Amino acid sequence: SFELTQPPSVSVSPGQTARITCSGDALPKQYAYWYQQKPGQAPVLVIYKDTERPSGIPERFSGSSSGTTVTLTISGVQAEDEADYYCQSADSSGSYVFGSGTKVTVL
Amino acid sequence: EVQLVESGGGLVQPGGSLRLSCAASGFTVSSNYMSWVRQAPGKGLEWVSILFSSGAAYYADSVKGRFTISRDNSKNTLYLQMNSLRAEDTAVYYCARWYYYDSSGRGFDYWGQGTLVTVSS
């Protein structure tokens, strides 16, 4: 299997931009997905295939990819964006992996 | 409306067994890729297993040989049979759909509310 590495925490003031990185050797070959999880709730998909946003997800959420690192960007952060964020990928052998998660705190 | 409802969690002794169920509505389980993901208390998400529409099944190394994923097409329900349970299997277990469309994965797009499994004596 493979690993995905995320920073444990990111702090941001309301209205500013939060960037969450996810690194892994498999990422140049495999797509990344991002999930938001609030306390006591199931995760919600916010980005798929590196940069695509599911319907219903606000435009302030965007994704990008460069080499072995993918980035989730939240522009104009709102208080409701405070949550844990997980990156995830899958390899061709049927193995799926989540990153360790990043706690986003809105100051 | 798509809905996933897990059940079957509870307290079990180390070495014991438990079967989790995930009843789906709004789509057909057998035509989709269905997965189990778990989250230990205060910890991150951990992928457990996936069942492809073809019937192929894959498992995380941590559960391989102990857990079995299956489905009942007539009940539109996904299962996870968990044997030889250990304390480290204690977690909320979510079922989720891996949306596979146009030859590529679109992510775990629908999740259940989760069911808590506690392995303790």
Short mmCIF file of C-alpha atoms in Angstrom, two decimals:
data_model
loop_
_atom_site.label_atom_id
_atom_site.label_comp_id
_atom_site.label_asym_id
_atom_site.label_seq_id
_atom_site.Cartn_x
_atom_site.Cartn_y
_atom_site.Cartn_z
CA SER A 1 0.00 0.00 0.00
CA PHE A 2 1.03 3.64 -0.02
CA GLU A 3 0.90 6.61 2.35
CA LEU A 4 -0.52 10.12 2.20
CA THR A 5 0.90 12.83 4.46
CA GLN A 6 -1.06 15.84 5.69
CA PRO A 7 -0.21 18.58 8.22
CA PRO A 8 -2.04 18.02 11.52
CA SER A 9 -3.52 21.49 11.66
CA VAL A 10 -4.09 24.72 9.76
CA SER A 11 -5.36 27.95 11.28
CA VAL A 12 -6.93 30.74 9.29
CA SER A 13 -8.85 33.94 9.93
CA PRO A 14 -12.33 34.40 8.49
CA GLY A 15 -12.23 35.65 4.92
CA GLN A 16 -8.66 34.48 4.37
CA THR A 17 -7.45 31.51 2.33
CA ALA A 18 -6.66 28.10 3.80
CA ARG A 19 -4.41 25.69 1.96
CA ILE A 20 -4.14 22.06 2.99
CA THR A 21 -1.48 19.88 1.41
CA CYS A 22 -1.35 16.13 0.91
CA SER A 23 1.83 14.40 -0.22
CA GLY A 24 2.44 10.91 -1.51
CA ASP A 25 4.59 9.12 -4.04
CA ALA A 26 1.52 7.66 -5.77
CA LEU A 27 -0.12 11.01 -6.43
CA PRO A 28 1.50 11.71 -9.82
CA LYS A 29 -0.17 8.52 -11.07
CA GLN A 30 -3.39 8.42 -9.05
CA TYR A 31 -6.17 10.91 -8.48
CA ALA A 32 -6.77 12.51 -5.10
CA TYR A 33 -10.05 13.11 -3.34
CA TRP A 34 -10.88 15.39 -0.42
CA TYR A 35 -13.43 14.99 2.36
CA GLN A 36 -14.71 17.35 5.03
CA GLN A 37 -15.80 15.91 8.38
CA LYS A 38 -17.45 17.87 11.14
CA PRO A 39 -17.72 16.49 14.70
CA GLY A 40 -20.23 13.67 15.02
CA GLN A 41 -20.98 13.63 11.30
CA ALA A 42 -20.07 11.41 8.37
CA PRO A 43 -17.49 12.71 5.90
CA VAL A 44 -18.59 14.73 2.87
CA LEU A 45 -16.82 14.62 -0.49
CA VAL A 46 -15.67 18.14 -1.46
CA ILE A 47 -13.20 17.48 -4.31
CA TYR A 48 -12.77 14.48 -6.63
CA LYS A 49 -10.21 13.64 -9.32
CA ASP A 50 -7.78 16.28 -7.98
CA THR A 51 -9.74 19.34 -9.09
CA GLU A 52 -13.42 18.54 -9.65
CA ARG A 53 -16.09 19.84 -7.30
CA PRO A 54 -19.29 17.81 -6.70
CA SER A 55 -22.59 19.56 -7.15
CA GLY A 56 -23.66 21.39 -4.04
CA ILE A 57 -20.12 22.11 -2.84
CA PRO A 58 -19.41 25.87 -2.61
CA GLU A 59 -17.09 27.39 -5.21
CA ARG A 60 -14.69 28.50 -2.48
CA PHE A 61 -13.45 24.90 -2.34
CA SER A 62 -10.90 24.06 -5.04
CA GLY A 63 -8.21 21.48 -5.65
CA SER A 64 -4.89 21.43 -7.44
CA SER A 65 -2.10 18.98 -8.13
CA SER A 66 1.62 19.29 -8.70
CA GLY A 67 3.92 16.28 -8.74
CA THR A 68 3.68 14.34 -5.49
CA THR A 69 1.54 16.99 -3.74
CA VAL A 70 -2.13 17.87 -4.02
CA THR A 71 -3.66 20.90 -2.35
CA LEU A 72 -7.15 21.72 -1.13
CA THR A 73 -7.75 25.48 -1.10
CA ILE A 74 -10.59 27.14 0.75
CA SER A 75 -10.94 30.74 -0.40
CA GLY A 76 -12.76 33.25 1.77
CA VAL A 77 -12.95 30.86 4.72
CA GLN A 78 -16.14 30.94 6.73
CA ALA A 79 -16.74 29.81 10.31
CA GLU A 80 -18.72 26.83 9.01
CA ASP A 81 -15.60 25.53 7.25
CA GLU A 82 -14.02 24.60 10.57
CA ALA A 83 -13.67 20.83 10.33
CA ASP A 84 -11.27 17.96 9.72
CA TYR A 85 -10.20 17.45 6.13
CA TYR A 86 -8.90 14.18 4.69
CA CYS A 87 -7.23 13.46 1.39
CA GLN A 88 -7.66 10.02 -0.13
CA SER A 89 -6.38 8.09 -3.10
CA ALA A 90 -6.51 4.61 -4.57
CA ASP A 91 -4.07 2.45 -6.47
CA SER A 92 -4.67 0.04 -9.32
CA SER A 93 -4.48 -3.00 -7.01
CA GLY A 94 -7.70 -2.15 -5.19
CA SER A 95 -6.10 -0.44 -2.21
CA TYR A 96 -7.62 2.77 -0.91
CA VAL A 97 -5.82 5.07 1.51
CA PHE A 98 -6.74 8.14 3.55
CA GLY A 99 -4.35 10.76 4.77
CA SER A 100 -4.06 11.34 8.51
CA GLY A 101 -6.31 14.38 8.38
CA THR A 102 -5.90 18.11 8.91
CA LYS A 103 -7.87 20.07 11.47
CA VAL A 104 -8.83 23.49 10.11
CA THR A 105 -9.42 26.07 12.81
CA VAL A 106 -11.12 29.35 11.96
CA LEU A 107 -9.71 31.97 14.32
CA GLU B 1 -33.20 10.01 -2.35
CA VAL B 2 -30.03 8.06 -1.69
CA GLN B 3 -29.68 6.67 1.82
CA LEU B 4 -27.29 4.26 3.54
CA VAL B 5 -28.24 2.90 6.96
CA GLU B 6 -25.77 0.82 8.95
CA SER B 7 -26.68 -1.52 11.78
CA GLY B 8 -25.22 -4.38 13.76
CA GLY B 9 -22.65 -2.59 15.87
CA GLY B 10 -22.24 -3.20 19.57
CA LEU B 11 -19.99 -4.51 22.31
CA VAL B 12 -18.09 -7.72 21.62
CA GLN B 13 -15.31 -9.51 23.45
CA PRO B 14 -11.84 -9.89 21.94
CA GLY B 15 -11.79 -12.88 19.62
CA GLY B 16 -15.50 -12.59 18.97
CA SER B 17 -17.48 -11.97 15.79
CA LEU B 18 -19.95 -9.40 14.55
CA ARG B 19 -21.78 -8.79 11.28
CA LEU B 20 -22.51 -5.26 10.15
CA SER B 21 -25.26 -4.44 7.66
CA CYS B 22 -25.71 -1.45 5.38
CA ALA B 23 -29.14 -1.10 3.82
CA ALA B 24 -29.17 1.07 0.71
CA SER B 25 -32.03 2.95 -0.91
CA GLY B 26 -32.12 5.16 -3.98
CA PHE B 27 -29.60 3.09 -5.94
CA THR B 28 -28.64 -0.55 -6.55
CA VAL B 29 -25.82 -1.93 -4.41
CA SER B 30 -24.89 -4.66 -6.88
CA SER B 31 -24.32 -2.13 -9.68
CA ASN B 32 -21.95 -0.01 -7.63
CA TYR B 33 -18.65 -0.21 -5.78
CA MET B 34 -19.42 -0.39 -2.07
CA SER B 35 -16.96 0.08 0.75
CA TRP B 36 -16.50 0.08 4.52
CA VAL B 37 -14.47 2.81 6.19
CA ARG B 38 -13.83 2.99 9.93
CA GLN B 39 -12.80 5.64 12.41
CA ALA B 40 -11.38 4.80 15.81
CA PRO B 41 -12.40 7.18 18.63
CA GLY B 42 -10.60 10.49 18.17
CA LYS B 43 -8.64 9.18 15.18
CA GLY B 44 -8.70 9.54 11.41
CA LEU B 45 -10.47 7.63 8.67
CA GLU B 46 -9.21 4.17 7.72
CA TRP B 47 -10.35 2.32 4.64
CA VAL B 48 -11.36 -1.27 5.45
CA SER B 49 -12.74 -3.05 2.40
CA ILE B 50 -14.42 -2.61 -0.98
CA LEU B 51 -16.69 -4.80 -3.10
CA PHE B 52 -16.75 -4.07 -6.81
CA SER B 53 -19.84 -4.57 -8.93
CA SER B 54 -17.96 -7.45 -10.57
CA GLY B 55 -17.81 -9.24 -7.22
CA ALA B 56 -14.10 -8.64 -6.67
CA ALA B 57 -13.30 -7.76 -3.06
CA TYR B 58 -10.29 -6.02 -1.54
CA TYR B 59 -9.19 -5.52 2.04
CA ALA B 60 -6.82 -3.40 4.09
CA ASP B 61 -3.86 -5.40 5.38
CA SER B 62 -5.07 -4.78 8.96
CA VAL B 63 -8.25 -6.83 8.41
CA LYS B 64 -7.27 -9.27 5.66
CA GLY B 65 -8.16 -12.84 6.59
CA ARG B 66 -10.47 -11.73 9.41
CA PHE B 67 -13.14 -9.60 7.71
CA THR B 68 -15.35 -10.53 4.74
CA ILE B 69 -17.39 -8.11 2.66
CA SER B 70 -20.49 -9.34 0.85
CA ARG B 71 -23.89 -8.23 -0.43
CA ASP B 72 -27.44 -9.51 -0.71
CA ASN B 73 -28.87 -8.28 -3.99
CA SER B 74 -32.44 -9.17 -3.03
CA LYS B 75 -32.18 -6.95 0.06
CA ASN B 76 -30.00 -4.27 -1.58
CA THR B 77 -27.74 -4.59 1.45
CA LEU B 78 -23.98 -4.65 2.03
CA TYR B 79 -22.43 -6.66 4.86
CA LEU B 80 -19.17 -6.85 6.75
CA GLN B 81 -18.52 -10.08 8.63
CA MET B 82 -15.89 -9.41 11.27
CA ASN B 83 -14.17 -12.36 12.96
CA SER B 84 -11.29 -12.64 15.45
CA LEU B 85 -11.98 -9.11 16.63
CA ARG B 86 -9.29 -7.17 18.45
CA ALA B 87 -9.33 -4.11 20.68
CA GLU B 88 -7.83 -2.09 17.82
CA ASP B 89 -10.90 -2.82 15.69
CA THR B 90 -12.92 -0.55 17.99
CA ALA B 91 -14.31 2.19 15.76
CA VAL B 92 -17.31 3.72 14.08
CA TYR B 93 -17.83 1.78 10.86
CA TYR B 94 -19.24 3.66 7.89
CA CYS B 95 -20.45 2.18 4.64
CA ALA B 96 -19.93 4.36 1.60
CA ARG B 97 -20.43 4.21 -2.13
CA TRP B 98 -17.37 4.59 -4.33
CA TYR B 99 -18.87 6.25 -7.38
CA TYR B 100 -17.24 4.76 -10.47
CA TYR B 101 -18.34 6.44 -13.67
CA ASP B 102 -16.93 6.79 -17.14
CA SER B 103 -13.94 4.56 -16.30
CA SER B 104 -12.80 6.63 -13.36
CA GLY B 105 -13.53 6.95 -9.67
CA ARG B 106 -15.48 9.95 -8.51
CA GLY B 107 -14.90 9.42 -4.79
CA PHE B 108 -16.91 8.14 -1.83
CA ASP B 109 -19.97 10.20 -2.61
CA TYR B 110 -22.57 8.77 -0.22
CA TRP B 111 -21.96 7.72 3.38
CA GLY B 112 -24.08 6.19 6.10
CA GLN B 113 -24.28 7.60 9.61
CA GLY B 114 -21.99 4.89 11.00
CA THR B 115 -22.34 2.14 13.58
CA LEU B 116 -20.08 1.83 16.63
CA VAL B 117 -18.19 -1.40 17.26
CA THR B 118 -16.51 -1.76 20.65
CA VAL B 119 -14.18 -4.68 21.26
CA SER B 120 -13.57 -5.06 24.96
CA SER B 121 -13.72 -7.62 27.75
#
